[in-house]
Amino acid sequence: MISLGIESTAHTAGVGIVDSDGRIMANVSSAIRSDLGGFRPGEAAEHHSRVIPDLVREALREAGLTFGEVDLVAFSRGPGMGQPLQVGALAARALALRGGKPLVGVNHPIAHIEIGRLATGADDPLVVYVAGGNTQILVEEGGRVRVLGETLDIGLGNAQEKLGRKLGLGFPAGPKLDSIEGEWVDLPYTVKGMDMAFSGLVTEAERRIRQGVRPEDVAWSFVEVAFSMLVEVTERALAATGRGEVLIVGGVGASPRLREKMEIMCEERGAELRVTPPELCRDNGAMVAWAGILALAQFGETEVGESRVLPDWRVDELEWRFLRKDELRALLEGRSRRG
Ligand code: FE2
């Protein structure tokens, strides 16, 4: 079975093609560029509607396929920004209807997690999902992905972008912040139980810069504090769940500094650290295509009339199981037998 997936929740439009053995046949994308830092949802939607048709053609070319050989069309249903989401959904509906193929709407965080499991071989991990709009510690339990801890305000990635804008680092600022060296500055560390907050950290960092503290010292300390908070909550979740693996997914997961800090913690606890490769950490179409196959196997297709986008769709609002490869195969065979 071959799945074509369309990603469009935020700044990136992506199209990927993946088969049911988990082979990534194509993964192409285009992200909206803004030198001012940040972007407006309407601009992203405009960008995505311009590039998606070409990305579909490019992905098919890269995979060496015609659209007739694709078996299903998947798209990110949410969570995300309404306007960009609509564009991806419209493109997916049009393709599915034109080709008479099943349409499958997938949850964006689930897609991040599942491509991470596929790429790293993680079986039943504690998941650290860290991106622009999201920062959550998750496990699958009883047919649902449960949130053990999360940010109470903004995602860690957005916190980085806010400070980056102040420092004039451009967008995305995360990778640049990551590589700045500096000296320690006291900044607020906010962990409440299993949850984190990053807004106060940004505000205080900005205040320190206004006070004349060296920007590189503030930037270095900011990253140190933000990642330490995340590592602390992850460590507590590891102890509480007894999981033996930690899987990092999402855009900020590409950070070498985060990986280093997590590695030290995991080593101390005897847990295995699995980090999704950078090209699959970012928002991309392959993760949507792969999650589309897993969703179709478990729950069937999404009726076009019921395929509205869900900008606030939390990962714990849907049923989901981490399938093993043999379970997936059995489910897909069952579906094709029923025809
Ligand atoms: Fe994402």
XYZ file of C-alpha atoms and ligand atoms in Angstrom:
340
model
C 0.000 0.000 0.000
C 1.309 3.427 -0.970
C 0.296 6.581 0.878
C 0.702 10.199 -0.140
C 0.658 12.627 2.791
C 0.193 16.389 2.881
C 1.458 18.505 5.779
C 0.330 22.122 6.220
C -0.262 22.893 9.906
C 2.111 25.866 10.149
C 5.068 27.316 8.205
C 5.852 24.195 6.174
C 4.012 22.695 3.223
C 5.204 19.130 2.736
C 4.324 16.165 0.567
C 5.648 12.689 1.293
C 5.121 9.221 -0.111
C 5.552 6.147 2.095
C 4.631 2.502 1.622
C 3.156 0.140 4.204
C 6.582 -1.430 4.865
C 7.637 1.996 6.117
C 9.800 2.823 3.119
C 10.005 6.582 2.567
C 9.862 6.990 -1.207
C 9.685 10.792 -1.325
C 9.644 13.679 1.121
C 9.640 17.202 -0.299
C 8.716 20.464 1.340
C 8.714 24.231 1.149
C 8.650 26.491 4.199
C 7.508 30.098 4.237
C 10.506 32.361 4.681
C 10.367 35.528 6.717
C 13.359 37.674 7.572
C 11.322 39.631 10.092
C 10.785 36.547 12.235
C 7.457 34.796 12.511
C 4.710 34.733 9.899
C 0.980 35.307 9.570
C -1.399 32.367 9.051
C -2.823 34.003 5.908
C 0.652 34.305 4.379
C 1.395 30.673 5.145
C -1.910 29.602 3.582
C -1.148 31.635 0.468
C 2.340 30.111 0.248
C 1.029 26.558 0.724
C -1.699 26.887 -1.910
C 0.933 28.114 -4.364
C 3.458 25.309 -3.748
C 1.416 22.184 -2.940
C 0.521 21.257 -6.562
C 4.203 21.364 -7.537
C 5.230 19.465 -4.390
C 2.760 16.680 -5.269
C 4.243 16.414 -8.775
C 7.792 16.540 -7.393
C 7.085 13.829 -4.807
C 5.565 11.515 -7.405
C 8.573 12.075 -9.668
C 10.991 11.388 -6.807
C 9.125 8.174 -5.929
C 8.954 7.146 -9.595
C 5.180 6.755 -9.390
C 2.080 7.984 -11.143
C -0.799 9.238 -9.023
C -2.756 6.162 -10.155
C -0.339 3.984 -8.154
C -1.072 5.813 -4.892
C -3.550 3.965 -2.649
C -4.540 6.652 -0.163
C -4.276 10.378 0.462
C -3.519 11.532 4.011
C -3.442 15.048 5.436
C -2.748 16.782 8.749
C -6.135 17.598 10.286
C -4.751 19.474 13.269
C -3.780 20.850 15.636
C -2.459 23.900 13.847
C -3.392 27.197 12.248
C -6.823 27.181 10.632
C -5.962 28.793 7.305
C -2.859 26.751 6.420
C -4.652 23.594 7.585
C -7.562 24.333 5.237
C -5.232 24.510 2.250
C -3.722 21.072 2.886
C -7.148 19.567 3.558
C -8.576 21.030 0.340
C -5.683 19.676 -1.712
C -6.035 16.231 -0.112
C -9.816 16.120 -0.684
C -9.396 17.152 -4.313
C -6.757 14.476 -4.933
C -8.740 11.753 -3.150
C -11.950 12.592 -5.008
C -10.223 12.863 -8.380
C -8.482 9.520 -7.966
C -11.329 7.733 -6.150
C -8.934 7.003 -3.291
C -9.542 6.860 0.449
C -8.901 10.077 2.369
C -7.373 9.879 5.858
C -7.079 12.823 8.248
C -4.301 12.416 10.796
C -3.357 14.080 14.048
C -0.142 16.071 13.592
C 1.570 15.106 16.907
C 0.742 11.443 16.222
C 2.449 11.802 12.832
C 5.566 13.239 14.513
C 5.621 10.367 17.008
C 5.014 7.606 14.475
C 7.702 8.741 12.033
C 10.055 8.861 15.034
C 9.140 5.286 15.984
C 9.587 4.189 12.369
C 12.949 5.913 11.916
C 14.490 4.867 15.242
C 12.853 1.499 15.866
C 11.522 2.680 19.241
C 8.873 0.227 20.370
C 6.934 1.596 23.347
C 8.844 4.735 24.347
C 8.293 7.695 26.579
C 7.898 10.415 23.970
C 9.310 13.929 24.254
C 7.418 15.990 21.683
C 9.052 19.376 21.461
C 8.182 21.809 18.702
C 7.087 25.387 18.074
C 3.535 25.169 19.271
C 3.820 22.044 21.416
C 5.890 20.685 24.266
C 4.568 17.452 25.744
C 5.756 14.285 27.465
C 3.645 11.371 26.238
C 3.110 7.622 26.497
C 0.741 5.237 24.783
C -1.395 3.407 27.302
C -4.691 1.586 26.934
C -5.234 2.611 23.317
C -4.570 6.303 23.796
C -1.559 8.590 23.773
C -1.598 10.176 27.202
C -0.095 13.489 28.200
C 2.029 13.099 31.335
C 3.382 16.631 31.320
C 3.269 19.636 29.047
C 3.831 23.341 28.696
C 1.260 25.464 30.479
C 1.724 28.372 28.098
C 3.785 28.454 24.888
C 5.775 25.683 23.196
C 9.532 25.619 23.721
C 10.104 26.298 20.023
C 7.918 29.408 20.092
C 9.745 30.606 23.205
C 13.011 30.303 21.252
C 11.517 32.201 18.315
C 10.289 35.023 20.571
C 13.724 35.557 22.072
C 15.339 35.076 18.663
C 13.211 37.865 17.214
C 14.358 40.155 20.022
C 17.969 39.269 19.203
C 17.404 39.756 15.471
C 18.338 36.149 14.655
C 15.693 35.735 11.937
C 13.379 32.759 11.541
C 13.891 30.003 12.535
C 16.013 31.170 15.472
C 16.185 27.837 17.344
C 19.260 26.392 15.591
C 21.121 29.720 15.905
C 20.296 30.062 19.616
C 21.498 26.509 20.082
C 25.021 27.282 18.923
C 25.565 30.554 20.847
C 28.156 30.236 23.641
C 27.959 32.419 26.724
C 28.128 32.616 30.478
C 25.563 31.923 33.135
C 22.804 34.446 33.872
C 20.068 33.657 36.424
C 16.735 33.142 34.668
C 13.437 31.771 36.029
C 13.095 27.988 36.024
C 9.406 27.043 36.031
C 8.436 23.417 36.560
C 5.099 22.779 38.292
C 4.626 19.092 39.020
C 4.954 17.519 35.582
C 4.257 20.723 33.680
C 6.462 23.538 32.434
C 6.029 27.218 31.574
C 8.216 29.199 29.179
C 6.551 32.643 28.923
C 8.130 34.029 32.092
C 11.521 32.799 30.926
C 11.174 34.761 27.663
C 9.985 37.910 29.453
C 12.856 37.814 31.933
C 15.434 37.097 29.212
C 14.183 40.105 27.247
C 14.328 42.258 30.392
C 17.934 41.206 31.035
C 18.914 42.208 27.497
C 17.266 45.623 27.988
C 19.251 45.980 31.218
C 22.433 45.600 29.226
C 23.392 42.003 30.032
C 25.398 40.523 27.146
C 22.899 39.004 24.673
C 25.042 35.901 24.133
C 25.030 35.196 27.894
C 21.252 35.568 28.038
C 20.808 33.379 24.942
C 23.086 30.626 26.255
C 21.445 30.595 29.689
C 17.961 30.692 28.179
C 18.590 27.503 26.200
C 20.219 25.893 29.243
C 17.221 26.638 31.493
C 14.555 25.685 28.937
C 16.194 22.341 28.137
C 16.904 21.588 31.806
C 13.208 22.019 32.582
C 12.308 19.594 29.819
C 14.929 17.066 30.927
C 13.741 17.238 34.547
C 10.132 16.492 33.615
C 11.237 13.722 31.251
C 13.307 12.144 34.015
C 10.366 12.207 36.403
C 8.088 10.680 33.760
C 10.656 7.930 33.122
C 10.708 7.073 36.810
C 6.890 7.097 37.031
C 6.261 4.947 33.952
C 9.254 2.625 34.057
C 9.692 2.946 30.289
C 13.111 1.901 29.012
C 13.253 4.203 25.993
C 12.978 7.943 25.432
C 12.043 9.090 21.929
C 12.541 12.736 20.939
C 10.286 14.026 18.148
C 9.243 17.424 16.758
C 11.091 20.404 15.308
C 13.194 21.257 18.378
C 14.225 17.582 18.528
C 16.902 18.345 15.933
C 18.834 20.346 18.553
C 22.260 18.828 19.375
C 22.274 20.562 22.758
C 18.964 18.994 23.763
C 20.178 15.594 22.626
C 23.335 15.952 24.698
C 21.441 16.834 27.884
C 18.894 14.050 27.381
C 21.693 11.580 26.695
C 23.340 12.276 30.054
C 20.044 11.856 31.907
C 19.109 8.660 30.041
C 22.530 7.142 30.675
C 22.176 7.789 34.399
C 18.761 6.095 34.431
C 19.763 3.196 32.175
C 17.282 4.226 29.495
C 17.833 4.134 25.747
C 17.673 7.510 23.967
C 16.245 7.560 20.439
C 16.396 10.764 18.459
C 14.490 11.230 15.219
C 16.775 12.300 12.329
C 16.594 16.086 11.721
C 14.944 15.829 8.310
C 12.092 13.850 9.900
C 11.932 16.009 13.067
C 10.805 19.005 11.054
C 7.225 19.146 9.803
C 7.135 16.956 6.710
C 4.800 15.042 4.432
C 6.313 11.594 4.969
C 5.211 11.555 8.602
C 1.652 12.329 7.517
C 1.730 9.645 4.821
C 2.981 7.036 7.323
C 0.463 8.016 10.011
C -2.197 7.829 7.294
C -1.438 4.144 6.734
C -1.521 3.456 10.478
C -4.801 5.367 10.863
C -6.420 3.621 7.907
C -5.412 0.228 9.322
C -6.893 0.999 12.738
C -9.928 3.153 12.005
C -10.611 3.249 8.259
C -10.940 6.278 6.032
C -12.205 9.781 6.812
C -15.399 10.580 4.895
C -14.865 13.689 2.776
C -17.997 15.283 4.252
C -16.606 14.790 7.739
C -13.040 15.812 7.034
C -13.118 19.359 8.420
C -9.853 20.502 9.937
C -9.460 20.511 13.736
C -7.146 23.392 14.756
C -7.382 22.496 18.475
C -7.232 18.696 18.175
C -5.280 17.473 21.190
C -3.301 14.263 20.890
C -5.159 12.699 23.853
C -8.599 13.270 22.292
C -8.306 10.365 19.862
C -7.812 6.634 20.188
C -4.404 5.461 19.066
C -2.230 2.390 19.534
C 1.477 1.974 18.861
C 1.260 -0.932 16.391
C 4.063 -3.391 15.785
C 4.884 -4.068 12.130
C 3.208 -7.516 12.270
C 0.044 -6.037 13.808
C -0.081 -3.430 11.057
C 0.315 -6.105 8.389
C -2.492 -8.190 9.895
C -4.843 -5.201 10.106
C -4.148 -4.178 6.503
C -4.656 -7.748 5.277
C -7.952 -7.894 7.183
C -9.085 -4.680 5.509
C -8.176 -5.807 2.010
C -9.949 -9.182 2.566
C -13.103 -7.334 3.604
C -12.557 -5.267 0.460
Fe 5.053 19.865 13.946
